[in-house]
């Protein structure tokens, strides 16, 4: 199952969007129950949402660093 998660799980208080993927808490929690069409539709909205978050996380988490290393070697 495709997911926009990049393992930066922190929610922007102003927008309610995750700094890493742009989803809301409810969308993250319901991701598995969504249909493929619903997930694809939501994923199309995420880049625009990420442009609206007020600040970026202050540090790179260990999970994100490991994720990026894994994608680089693929």
C-alpha positions as YAML, in Angstrom:
chain: A
units: angstrom
residues:
- id: 1
  name: UNK
  ca: [0.00, 0.00, 0.00]
- id: 2
  name: UNK
  ca: [1.39, 3.37, -1.02]
- id: 3
  name: UNK
  ca: [1.84, 5.94, 1.73]
- id: 4
  name: UNK
  ca: [3.11, 9.54, 1.80]
- id: 5
  name: UNK
  ca: [4.69, 9.02, 5.24]
- id: 6
  name: UNK
  ca: [8.34, 10.07, 5.45]
- id: 7
  name: UNK
  ca: [8.60, 9.30, 9.18]
- id: 8
  name: UNK
  ca: [8.49, 12.92, 10.32]
- id: 9
  name: UNK
  ca: [5.46, 12.59, 12.54]
- id: 10
  name: UNK
  ca: [4.80, 16.05, 13.93]
- id: 11
  name: UNK
  ca: [1.63, 18.08, 13.51]
- id: 12
  name: UNK
  ca: [1.63, 21.82, 12.75]
- id: 13
  name: UNK
  ca: [-0.61, 23.40, 15.39]
- id: 14
  name: UNK
  ca: [-1.90, 26.12, 13.07]
- id: 15
  name: UNK
  ca: [-2.87, 24.00, 10.04]
- id: 16
  name: UNK
  ca: [-3.35, 20.59, 11.65]
- id: 17
  name: UNK
  ca: [-1.17, 19.02, 8.94]
- id: 18
  name: UNK
  ca: [1.77, 16.71, 9.54]
- id: 19
  name: UNK
  ca: [5.09, 18.41, 8.70]
- id: 20
  name: UNK
  ca: [6.28, 15.25, 6.98]
- id: 21
  name: UNK
  ca: [3.35, 14.12, 4.85]
- id: 22
  name: UNK
  ca: [0.69, 16.83, 5.01]
- id: 23
  name: UNK
  ca: [-2.09, 14.61, 6.33]
- id: 24
  name: UNK
  ca: [-4.27, 15.38, 9.35]
- id: 25
  name: UNK
  ca: [-4.35, 13.11, 12.40]
- id: 26
  name: UNK
  ca: [-7.69, 11.69, 11.29]
- id: 27
  name: UNK
  ca: [-6.38, 10.99, 7.78]
- id: 28
  name: UNK
  ca: [-3.30, 9.26, 9.17]
- id: 29
  name: UNK
  ca: [-5.45, 7.15, 11.51]
- id: 30
  name: UNK
  ca: [-7.90, 6.21, 8.75]
- id: 31
  name: UNK
  ca: [-5.34, 5.60, 5.99]
- id: 32
  name: UNK
  ca: [-5.64, 1.81, 6.05]
- id: 33
  name: UNK
  ca: [-9.44, 1.92, 5.80]
- id: 34
  name: UNK
  ca: [-9.42, 4.29, 2.80]
- id: 35
  name: UNK
  ca: [-9.92, 2.94, -0.70]
- id: 36
  name: UNK
  ca: [-7.12, 3.26, -3.26]
- id: 37
  name: UNK
  ca: [-9.10, 6.02, -4.98]
- id: 38
  name: UNK
  ca: [-9.50, 7.96, -1.71]
- id: 39
  name: UNK
  ca: [-5.79, 7.62, -0.91]
- id: 40
  name: UNK
  ca: [-4.73, 8.77, -4.40]
- id: 41
  name: UNK
  ca: [-7.11, 11.72, -4.24]
- id: 42
  name: UNK
  ca: [-5.73, 12.77, -0.86]
- id: 43
  name: UNK
  ca: [-2.13, 12.34, -2.02]
- id: 44
  name: UNK
  ca: [-2.78, 14.83, -4.83]
- id: 45
  name: UNK
  ca: [-3.67, 17.46, -2.21]
- id: 46
  name: UNK
  ca: [-0.62, 16.94, -0.01]
- id: 47
  name: UNK
  ca: [2.01, 19.03, -1.87]
- id: 48
  name: UNK
  ca: [-0.21, 22.12, -1.60]
- id: 49
  name: UNK
  ca: [-0.86, 21.46, 2.06]
- id: 50
  name: UNK
  ca: [2.83, 21.14, 2.84]
- id: 51
  name: UNK
  ca: [3.37, 24.64, 1.44]
- id: 52
  name: UNK
  ca: [1.03, 26.00, 4.12]
- id: 53
  name: UNK
  ca: [2.74, 24.67, 7.24]
- id: 54
  name: UNK
  ca: [4.24, 27.47, 9.33]
- id: 55
  name: UNK
  ca: [7.58, 25.94, 10.19]
- id: 56
  name: UNK
  ca: [9.65, 22.91, 9.47]
- id: 57
  name: UNK
  ca: [10.73, 20.44, 12.14]
- id: 58
  name: UNK
  ca: [13.88, 21.62, 13.91]
- id: 59
  name: UNK
  ca: [15.79, 18.40, 13.60]
- id: 60
  name: UNK
  ca: [16.01, 15.35, 11.42]
- id: 61
  name: UNK
  ca: [14.68, 12.38, 13.34]
- id: 62
  name: UNK
  ca: [16.49, 9.07, 13.40]
- id: 63
  name: UNK
  ca: [13.50, 7.45, 11.67]
- id: 64
  name: UNK
  ca: [13.67, 9.96, 8.81]
- id: 65
  name: UNK
  ca: [17.42, 9.60, 8.44]
- id: 66
  name: UNK
  ca: [17.08, 5.81, 8.20]
- id: 67
  name: UNK
  ca: [14.21, 6.17, 5.75]
- id: 68
  name: UNK
  ca: [16.21, 8.50, 3.49]
- id: 69
  name: UNK
  ca: [19.21, 6.19, 3.56]
- id: 70
  name: UNK
  ca: [16.95, 3.29, 2.58]
- id: 71
  name: UNK
  ca: [15.46, 5.23, -0.37]
- id: 72
  name: UNK
  ca: [18.87, 6.36, -1.58]
- id: 73
  name: UNK
  ca: [20.10, 2.79, -1.83]
- id: 74
  name: UNK
  ca: [17.04, 1.64, -3.80]
...
